[in-house]
């Protein structure tokens, strides 16, 4: 299905160097913020206490957040959960001279001083050891996805394409993490799931372009490598707009009306989709070109028969 067809190829590779310099600067900035500020991990990773309280009427989240901050928990996320009356408060690990139960009781008493109708629905404690295990498992999952993508692309195409695709995908992941480090958005398990989803999503776009490049090498034997790549990207633009447009509409619906639970998950996906399109076009294809991908890398030479004696040449 095509919404439109572009008759003249767009010279994407002509400006590949400029766009890749921009990508490199963005990547370096993301790494700087990751090292300088670091990620704001949620209690799933750092350990802590999760309180869910309910009010008789719609909760004033800003007032609750101010109350919690006055107790010394300046970085404790406070957000509604499900209904406007239900609020989730995530507290860090208590100090050495206090227990989790005492910490919960202090916060609850402070909230009741402002509104006596508040009720405690549930309390969950996440230990530091559990948080370390989750962080380790998350990194292992990310590493396994990266290795799997490299192996898949190396078998399906050629190692140059595998390297190009994985560099482009890691570029997307690091930039997502850079955004979360710069704005100090909470990094939780749902965001980690979004990062893993972006890896697979970006690979899909790269595979579509690489498939068209291989097809063009077979059909357009007089084109240069640059012309083949430009034609492949141009001919898949309609598909890219349809696919990413529909996906982005779904993600935006989660971002706008999905509530706090899905907010950062949708934010990570939104950043990943936008940069995934960019990296597949300007990063992956350009790196494959600079690595010296050739027609012979993907297409085996065709043996032709000599009409005079039938010998294979």
Short mmCIF file of N, CA and C in Angstrom, two decimals, residues 14-148:
data_model
loop_
_atom_site.label_atom_id
_atom_site.label_comp_id
_atom_site.label_asym_id
_atom_site.label_seq_id
_atom_site.Cartn_x
_atom_site.Cartn_y
_atom_site.Cartn_z
N UNK A 14 23.60 12.45 -0.07
CA UNK A 14 24.39 13.64 -0.37
C UNK A 14 24.65 14.44 0.90
N UNK A 15 23.68 14.42 1.82
CA UNK A 15 23.80 15.19 3.06
C UNK A 15 24.01 14.28 4.27
N UNK A 16 24.42 13.04 4.01
CA UNK A 16 24.58 12.08 5.11
C UNK A 16 25.62 12.53 6.12
N UNK A 17 26.71 13.13 5.65
CA UNK A 17 27.77 13.55 6.57
C UNK A 17 27.28 14.60 7.55
N UNK A 18 26.51 15.57 7.05
CA UNK A 18 25.99 16.64 7.92
C UNK A 18 25.09 16.06 9.00
N UNK A 19 24.16 15.18 8.57
CA UNK A 19 23.22 14.61 9.53
C UNK A 19 23.92 13.70 10.54
N UNK A 20 24.97 13.02 10.10
CA UNK A 20 25.68 12.14 11.02
C UNK A 20 26.55 12.93 12.00
N UNK A 21 27.01 14.10 11.60
CA UNK A 21 27.70 14.97 12.55
C UNK A 21 26.72 15.42 13.63
N UNK A 22 25.49 15.78 13.20
CA UNK A 22 24.45 16.15 14.17
C UNK A 22 24.15 14.98 15.10
N UNK A 23 24.07 13.77 14.53
CA UNK A 23 23.82 12.58 15.34
C UNK A 23 24.94 12.36 16.35
N UNK A 24 26.18 12.53 15.90
CA UNK A 24 27.32 12.33 16.79
C UNK A 24 27.30 13.33 17.94
N UNK A 25 26.98 14.59 17.65
CA UNK A 25 26.92 15.61 18.70
C UNK A 25 25.79 15.31 19.68
N UNK A 26 24.64 14.87 19.16
CA UNK A 26 23.52 14.51 20.03
C UNK A 26 23.89 13.31 20.90
N UNK A 27 24.57 12.35 20.30
CA UNK A 27 24.99 11.16 21.04
C UNK A 27 25.97 11.52 22.16
N UNK A 28 26.93 12.38 21.84
CA UNK A 28 27.91 12.81 22.85
C UNK A 28 27.22 13.57 23.98
N UNK A 29 26.25 14.43 23.62
CA UNK A 29 25.51 15.17 24.65
C UNK A 29 24.73 14.21 25.56
N UNK A 30 24.13 13.18 24.96
CA UNK A 30 23.37 12.21 25.75
C UNK A 30 24.29 11.46 26.70
N UNK A 31 25.46 11.06 26.22
CA UNK A 31 26.43 10.36 27.07
C UNK A 31 26.90 11.28 28.20
N UNK A 32 27.12 12.56 27.88
CA UNK A 32 27.56 13.52 28.91
C UNK A 32 26.53 13.63 30.03
N UNK A 33 25.26 13.76 29.67
CA UNK A 33 24.21 13.89 30.69
C UNK A 33 24.06 12.59 31.48
N UNK A 34 24.25 11.45 30.81
CA UNK A 34 24.18 10.18 31.53
C UNK A 34 25.29 10.07 32.57
N UNK A 35 26.49 10.53 32.20
CA UNK A 35 27.62 10.45 33.13
C UNK A 35 27.56 11.55 34.19
N UNK A 36 27.09 12.74 33.78
CA UNK A 36 27.10 13.89 34.69
C UNK A 36 25.91 13.86 35.66
N UNK A 37 24.71 13.62 35.15
CA UNK A 37 23.51 13.63 35.99
C UNK A 37 23.07 12.23 36.39
N UNK A 38 23.22 11.29 35.46
CA UNK A 38 22.77 9.93 35.74
C UNK A 38 21.26 9.80 35.61
N UNK A 39 20.78 8.59 35.66
CA UNK A 39 19.35 8.33 35.55
C UNK A 39 18.68 8.43 36.92
N UNK A 40 17.45 8.90 36.91
CA UNK A 40 16.66 8.98 38.14
C UNK A 40 15.87 7.67 38.27
N UNK A 41 16.50 6.68 38.89
CA UNK A 41 15.89 5.36 38.98
C UNK A 41 14.70 5.37 39.94
N UNK A 42 13.70 4.57 39.61
CA UNK A 42 12.54 4.42 40.49
C UNK A 42 12.86 3.44 41.61
N UNK A 43 11.90 3.26 42.51
CA UNK A 43 12.15 2.39 43.66
C UNK A 43 12.30 0.93 43.25
N UNK A 44 11.82 0.58 42.03
CA UNK A 44 12.02 -0.80 41.57
C UNK A 44 13.51 -1.13 41.46
N UNK A 45 14.31 -0.12 41.15
CA UNK A 45 15.75 -0.33 40.99
C UNK A 45 16.54 0.03 42.24
N UNK A 46 16.14 1.09 42.94
CA UNK A 46 16.92 1.55 44.08
C UNK A 46 16.44 0.96 45.40
N UNK A 47 15.22 0.43 45.41
CA UNK A 47 14.63 -0.02 46.66
C UNK A 47 13.90 1.12 47.34
N UNK A 48 12.85 0.81 48.10
CA UNK A 48 12.09 1.84 48.78
C UNK A 48 10.70 1.36 49.12
N UNK A 49 9.80 2.29 49.34
CA UNK A 49 8.43 1.99 49.75
C UNK A 49 7.45 2.63 48.80
N UNK A 50 6.44 1.85 48.41
CA UNK A 50 5.37 2.35 47.56
C UNK A 50 4.09 2.40 48.39
N UNK A 51 3.53 3.59 48.54
CA UNK A 51 2.28 3.77 49.28
C UNK A 51 1.16 4.13 48.31
N UNK A 52 0.02 3.50 48.50
CA UNK A 52 -1.17 3.89 47.75
C UNK A 52 -2.22 4.35 48.73
N UNK A 53 -2.63 5.61 48.59
CA UNK A 53 -3.65 6.19 49.48
C UNK A 53 -4.84 6.62 48.64
N UNK A 54 -6.00 6.71 49.28
CA UNK A 54 -7.21 7.11 48.57
C UNK A 54 -7.90 8.22 49.34
N UNK A 55 -8.54 9.12 48.60
CA UNK A 55 -9.25 10.26 49.17
C UNK A 55 -10.74 10.15 48.85
N UNK A 56 -11.54 10.87 49.59
CA UNK A 56 -12.98 10.84 49.36
C UNK A 56 -13.35 11.61 48.09
N UNK A 57 -12.54 12.58 47.73
CA UNK A 57 -12.76 13.34 46.50
C UNK A 57 -11.45 13.40 45.72
N UNK A 58 -11.48 14.06 44.59
CA UNK A 58 -10.29 14.14 43.74
C UNK A 58 -9.12 14.71 44.54
N UNK A 59 -8.00 14.01 44.46
CA UNK A 59 -6.83 14.38 45.26
C UNK A 59 -6.10 15.57 44.65
N UNK A 60 -5.58 16.42 45.52
CA UNK A 60 -4.74 17.55 45.09
C UNK A 60 -3.29 17.06 45.10
N UNK A 61 -2.82 16.64 43.94
CA UNK A 61 -1.50 16.03 43.85
C UNK A 61 -0.40 17.02 44.24
N UNK A 62 -0.55 18.27 43.84
CA UNK A 62 0.48 19.27 44.17
C UNK A 62 0.59 19.48 45.68
N UNK A 63 -0.57 19.51 46.37
CA UNK A 63 -0.55 19.69 47.82
C UNK A 63 0.06 18.47 48.51
N UNK A 64 -0.27 17.28 48.01
CA UNK A 64 0.31 16.05 48.57
C UNK A 64 1.81 16.03 48.37
N UNK A 65 2.24 16.41 47.18
CA UNK A 65 3.68 16.42 46.87
C UNK A 65 4.41 17.41 47.80
N UNK A 66 3.78 18.56 48.07
CA UNK A 66 4.40 19.55 48.95
C UNK A 66 4.50 19.03 50.37
N UNK A 67 3.46 18.30 50.80
CA UNK A 67 3.47 17.71 52.15
C UNK A 67 4.60 16.71 52.29
N UNK A 68 4.76 15.87 51.26
CA UNK A 68 5.82 14.85 51.29
C UNK A 68 7.20 15.51 51.25
N UNK A 69 7.33 16.57 50.46
CA UNK A 69 8.61 17.28 50.38
C UNK A 69 8.98 17.92 51.71
N UNK A 70 7.98 18.40 52.44
CA UNK A 70 8.24 19.01 53.75
C UNK A 70 8.77 18.01 54.76
N UNK A 71 8.55 16.73 54.49
CA UNK A 71 9.07 15.67 55.36
C UNK A 71 10.51 15.30 55.00
N UNK A 72 11.03 15.93 53.93
CA UNK A 72 12.41 15.68 53.54
C UNK A 72 12.56 14.79 52.32
N UNK A 73 11.45 14.34 51.72
CA UNK A 73 11.51 13.47 50.54
C UNK A 73 11.31 14.33 49.29
N UNK A 74 12.35 15.03 48.90
CA UNK A 74 12.22 16.00 47.81
C UNK A 74 12.07 15.33 46.45
N UNK A 75 12.58 14.11 46.29
CA UNK A 75 12.54 13.45 44.98
C UNK A 75 11.50 12.32 44.94
N UNK A 76 10.58 12.30 45.88
CA UNK A 76 9.59 11.22 45.92
C UNK A 76 8.49 11.48 44.90
N UNK A 77 8.32 10.62 43.89
CA UNK A 77 7.25 10.81 42.90
C UNK A 77 5.87 10.64 43.54
N UNK A 78 4.97 11.56 43.22
CA UNK A 78 3.58 11.50 43.68
C UNK A 78 2.69 11.64 42.46
N UNK A 79 1.80 10.67 42.26
CA UNK A 79 0.95 10.72 41.07
C UNK A 79 -0.34 9.96 41.31
N UNK A 80 -1.37 10.35 40.57
CA UNK A 80 -2.65 9.64 40.67
C UNK A 80 -2.52 8.27 40.02
N UNK A 81 -3.34 7.35 40.47
CA UNK A 81 -3.25 5.98 39.99
C UNK A 81 -4.66 5.47 39.73
N UNK A 82 -5.00 5.27 38.44
CA UNK A 82 -6.33 4.78 38.11
C UNK A 82 -7.37 5.88 38.16
N UNK A 83 -7.86 6.19 39.36
CA UNK A 83 -8.87 7.23 39.56
C UNK A 83 -8.23 8.49 40.13
N UNK A 84 -8.97 9.59 40.05
CA UNK A 84 -8.45 10.86 40.55
C UNK A 84 -8.34 10.85 42.07
N UNK A 85 -9.06 9.94 42.73
CA UNK A 85 -9.01 9.86 44.20
C UNK A 85 -7.84 9.04 44.71
N UNK A 86 -7.26 8.20 43.86
CA UNK A 86 -6.18 7.30 44.28
C UNK A 86 -4.83 7.91 43.93
N UNK A 87 -3.92 7.85 44.88
CA UNK A 87 -2.60 8.46 44.71
C UNK A 87 -1.53 7.45 45.12
N UNK A 88 -0.46 7.39 44.32
CA UNK A 88 0.69 6.54 44.62
C UNK A 88 1.86 7.42 45.01
N UNK A 89 2.49 7.10 46.12
CA UNK A 89 3.66 7.83 46.61
C UNK A 89 4.82 6.84 46.69
N UNK A 90 5.92 7.17 46.03
CA UNK A 90 7.10 6.30 46.05
C UNK A 90 8.19 6.95 46.89
N UNK A 91 8.51 6.31 47.99
CA UNK A 91 9.47 6.85 48.93
C UNK A 91 10.80 6.11 48.82
N UNK A 92 11.91 6.80 49.02
CA UNK A 92 13.21 6.11 48.99
C UNK A 92 13.39 5.24 50.22
N UNK A 93 14.50 4.53 50.27
CA UNK A 93 14.80 3.71 51.43
C UNK A 93 14.87 4.57 52.69
N UNK A 94 14.31 4.10 53.81
CA UNK A 94 14.36 4.90 55.04
C UNK A 94 15.78 5.03 55.57
N UNK A 95 15.98 6.00 56.42
CA UNK A 95 17.29 6.19 57.04
C UNK A 95 17.58 5.05 58.01
N UNK A 96 18.84 4.95 58.41
CA UNK A 96 19.27 3.82 59.24
C UNK A 96 18.54 3.75 60.57
N UNK A 97 18.16 4.92 61.11
CA UNK A 97 17.52 4.94 62.42
C UNK A 97 16.00 4.82 62.34
N UNK A 98 15.46 4.47 61.15
CA UNK A 98 14.00 4.32 60.98
C UNK A 98 13.71 3.09 60.16
N UNK A 99 12.52 2.55 60.36
CA UNK A 99 12.07 1.39 59.59
C UNK A 99 11.09 1.83 58.52
N UNK A 100 10.77 0.92 57.60
CA UNK A 100 9.82 1.24 56.54
C UNK A 100 8.43 1.50 57.12
N UNK A 101 8.07 0.76 58.17
CA UNK A 101 6.77 0.96 58.80
C UNK A 101 6.67 2.34 59.44
N UNK A 102 7.75 2.77 60.12
CA UNK A 102 7.76 4.10 60.72
C UNK A 102 7.71 5.18 59.64
N UNK A 103 8.43 4.96 58.55
CA UNK A 103 8.42 5.91 57.44
C UNK A 103 7.02 6.07 56.89
N UNK A 104 6.33 4.96 56.66
CA UNK A 104 4.97 4.98 56.14
C UNK A 104 4.03 5.69 57.10
N UNK A 105 4.18 5.41 58.38
CA UNK A 105 3.29 6.00 59.39
C UNK A 105 3.49 7.51 59.46
N UNK A 106 4.72 7.97 59.36
CA UNK A 106 4.99 9.42 59.41
C UNK A 106 4.34 10.13 58.22
N UNK A 107 4.48 9.56 57.04
CA UNK A 107 3.89 10.17 55.84
C UNK A 107 2.37 10.16 55.94
N UNK A 108 1.79 9.05 56.40
CA UNK A 108 0.33 8.95 56.50
C UNK A 108 -0.22 9.96 57.51
N UNK A 109 0.45 10.12 58.63
CA UNK A 109 -0.01 11.09 59.63
C UNK A 109 0.07 12.52 59.08
N UNK A 110 1.10 12.81 58.29
CA UNK A 110 1.22 14.14 57.70
C UNK A 110 0.10 14.40 56.70
N UNK A 111 -0.26 13.37 55.94
CA UNK A 111 -1.36 13.51 54.98
C UNK A 111 -2.69 13.66 55.70
N UNK A 112 -2.88 12.93 56.81
CA UNK A 112 -4.14 13.03 57.56
C UNK A 112 -4.28 14.38 58.24
N UNK A 113 -3.17 15.01 58.56
CA UNK A 113 -3.23 16.35 59.15
C UNK A 113 -3.81 17.35 58.16
N UNK A 114 -3.60 17.10 56.88
CA UNK A 114 -4.15 17.98 55.83
C UNK A 114 -5.57 17.57 55.45
N UNK A 115 -5.83 16.24 55.45
CA UNK A 115 -7.15 15.74 55.07
C UNK A 115 -7.42 14.46 55.88
N UNK A 116 -8.28 14.54 56.90
CA UNK A 116 -8.54 13.37 57.76
C UNK A 116 -9.18 12.19 57.04
N UNK A 117 -9.75 12.43 55.85
CA UNK A 117 -10.45 11.35 55.13
C UNK A 117 -9.52 10.44 54.35
N UNK A 118 -8.24 10.75 54.32
CA UNK A 118 -7.32 9.93 53.53
C UNK A 118 -7.17 8.56 54.19
N UNK A 119 -7.12 7.52 53.34
CA UNK A 119 -6.98 6.15 53.82
C UNK A 119 -5.83 5.46 53.09
N UNK A 120 -5.14 4.62 53.84
CA UNK A 120 -4.03 3.85 53.27
C UNK A 120 -4.59 2.58 52.63
N UNK A 121 -4.34 2.41 51.33
CA UNK A 121 -4.85 1.26 50.62
C UNK A 121 -3.87 0.08 50.67
N UNK A 122 -2.62 0.36 50.38
CA UNK A 122 -1.63 -0.72 50.38
C UNK A 122 -0.24 -0.13 50.56
N UNK A 123 0.69 -0.98 51.00
CA UNK A 123 2.09 -0.59 51.15
C UNK A 123 2.94 -1.74 50.60
N UNK A 124 3.90 -1.39 49.74
CA UNK A 124 4.82 -2.39 49.20
C UNK A 124 6.25 -1.93 49.46
N UNK A 125 7.06 -2.87 49.87
CA UNK A 125 8.47 -2.57 50.09
C UNK A 125 9.32 -3.30 49.08
N UNK A 126 10.24 -2.57 48.47
CA UNK A 126 11.19 -3.15 47.52
C UNK A 126 12.58 -3.00 48.12
N UNK A 127 13.22 -4.12 48.39
CA UNK A 127 14.54 -4.09 48.99
C UNK A 127 15.61 -3.69 47.99
N UNK A 128 16.74 -3.21 48.50
CA UNK A 128 17.85 -2.81 47.63
C UNK A 128 18.38 -3.99 46.83
N UNK A 129 18.35 -5.19 47.44
CA UNK A 129 18.85 -6.37 46.74
C UNK A 129 17.97 -6.70 45.55
N UNK A 130 16.64 -6.57 45.74
CA UNK A 130 15.72 -6.81 44.63
C UNK A 130 15.95 -5.78 43.53
N UNK A 131 16.19 -4.53 43.93
CA UNK A 131 16.46 -3.48 42.94
C UNK A 131 17.71 -3.77 42.14
N UNK A 132 18.76 -4.25 42.81
CA UNK A 132 20.00 -4.60 42.11
C UNK A 132 19.77 -5.74 41.12
N UNK A 133 18.96 -6.71 41.52
CA UNK A 133 18.66 -7.84 40.63
C UNK A 133 17.89 -7.37 39.40
N UNK A 134 16.94 -6.46 39.62
CA UNK A 134 16.17 -5.94 38.49
C UNK A 134 17.07 -5.16 37.53
N UNK A 135 17.97 -4.36 38.08
CA UNK A 135 18.89 -3.59 37.23
C UNK A 135 19.79 -4.53 36.44
N UNK A 136 20.30 -5.57 37.10
CA UNK A 136 21.17 -6.54 36.43
C UNK A 136 20.41 -7.28 35.34
N UNK A 137 19.18 -7.73 35.66
CA UNK A 137 18.37 -8.45 34.67
C UNK A 137 18.01 -7.55 33.49
N UNK A 138 17.75 -6.27 33.78
CA UNK A 138 17.42 -5.35 32.69
C UNK A 138 18.59 -5.13 31.75
N UNK A 139 19.79 -4.98 32.31
CA UNK A 139 20.98 -4.82 31.47
C UNK A 139 21.26 -6.09 30.66
N UNK A 140 21.05 -7.25 31.27
CA UNK A 140 21.26 -8.51 30.55
C UNK A 140 20.25 -8.64 29.41
N UNK A 141 19.00 -8.24 29.66
CA UNK A 141 17.99 -8.29 28.60
C UNK A 141 18.37 -7.38 27.44
N UNK A 142 18.86 -6.17 27.77
CA UNK A 142 19.29 -5.23 26.72
C UNK A 142 20.45 -5.81 25.93
N UNK A 143 21.42 -6.41 26.62
CA UNK A 143 22.58 -6.99 25.95
C UNK A 143 22.18 -8.15 25.05
N UNK A 144 21.26 -9.00 25.52
CA UNK A 144 20.81 -10.15 24.72
C UNK A 144 20.08 -9.70 23.46
N UNK A 145 19.30 -8.62 23.58
CA UNK A 145 18.61 -8.09 22.40
C UNK A 145 19.62 -7.58 21.38
N UNK A 146 20.64 -6.86 21.85
CA UNK A 146 21.67 -6.32 20.94
C UNK A 146 22.40 -7.46 20.23
N UNK A 147 22.82 -8.47 20.97
CA UNK A 147 23.53 -9.61 20.38
C UNK A 147 22.63 -10.34 19.39
N UNK A 148 21.37 -10.55 19.75
CA UNK A 148 20.44 -11.22 18.84
C UNK A 148 20.24 -10.47 17.54
#
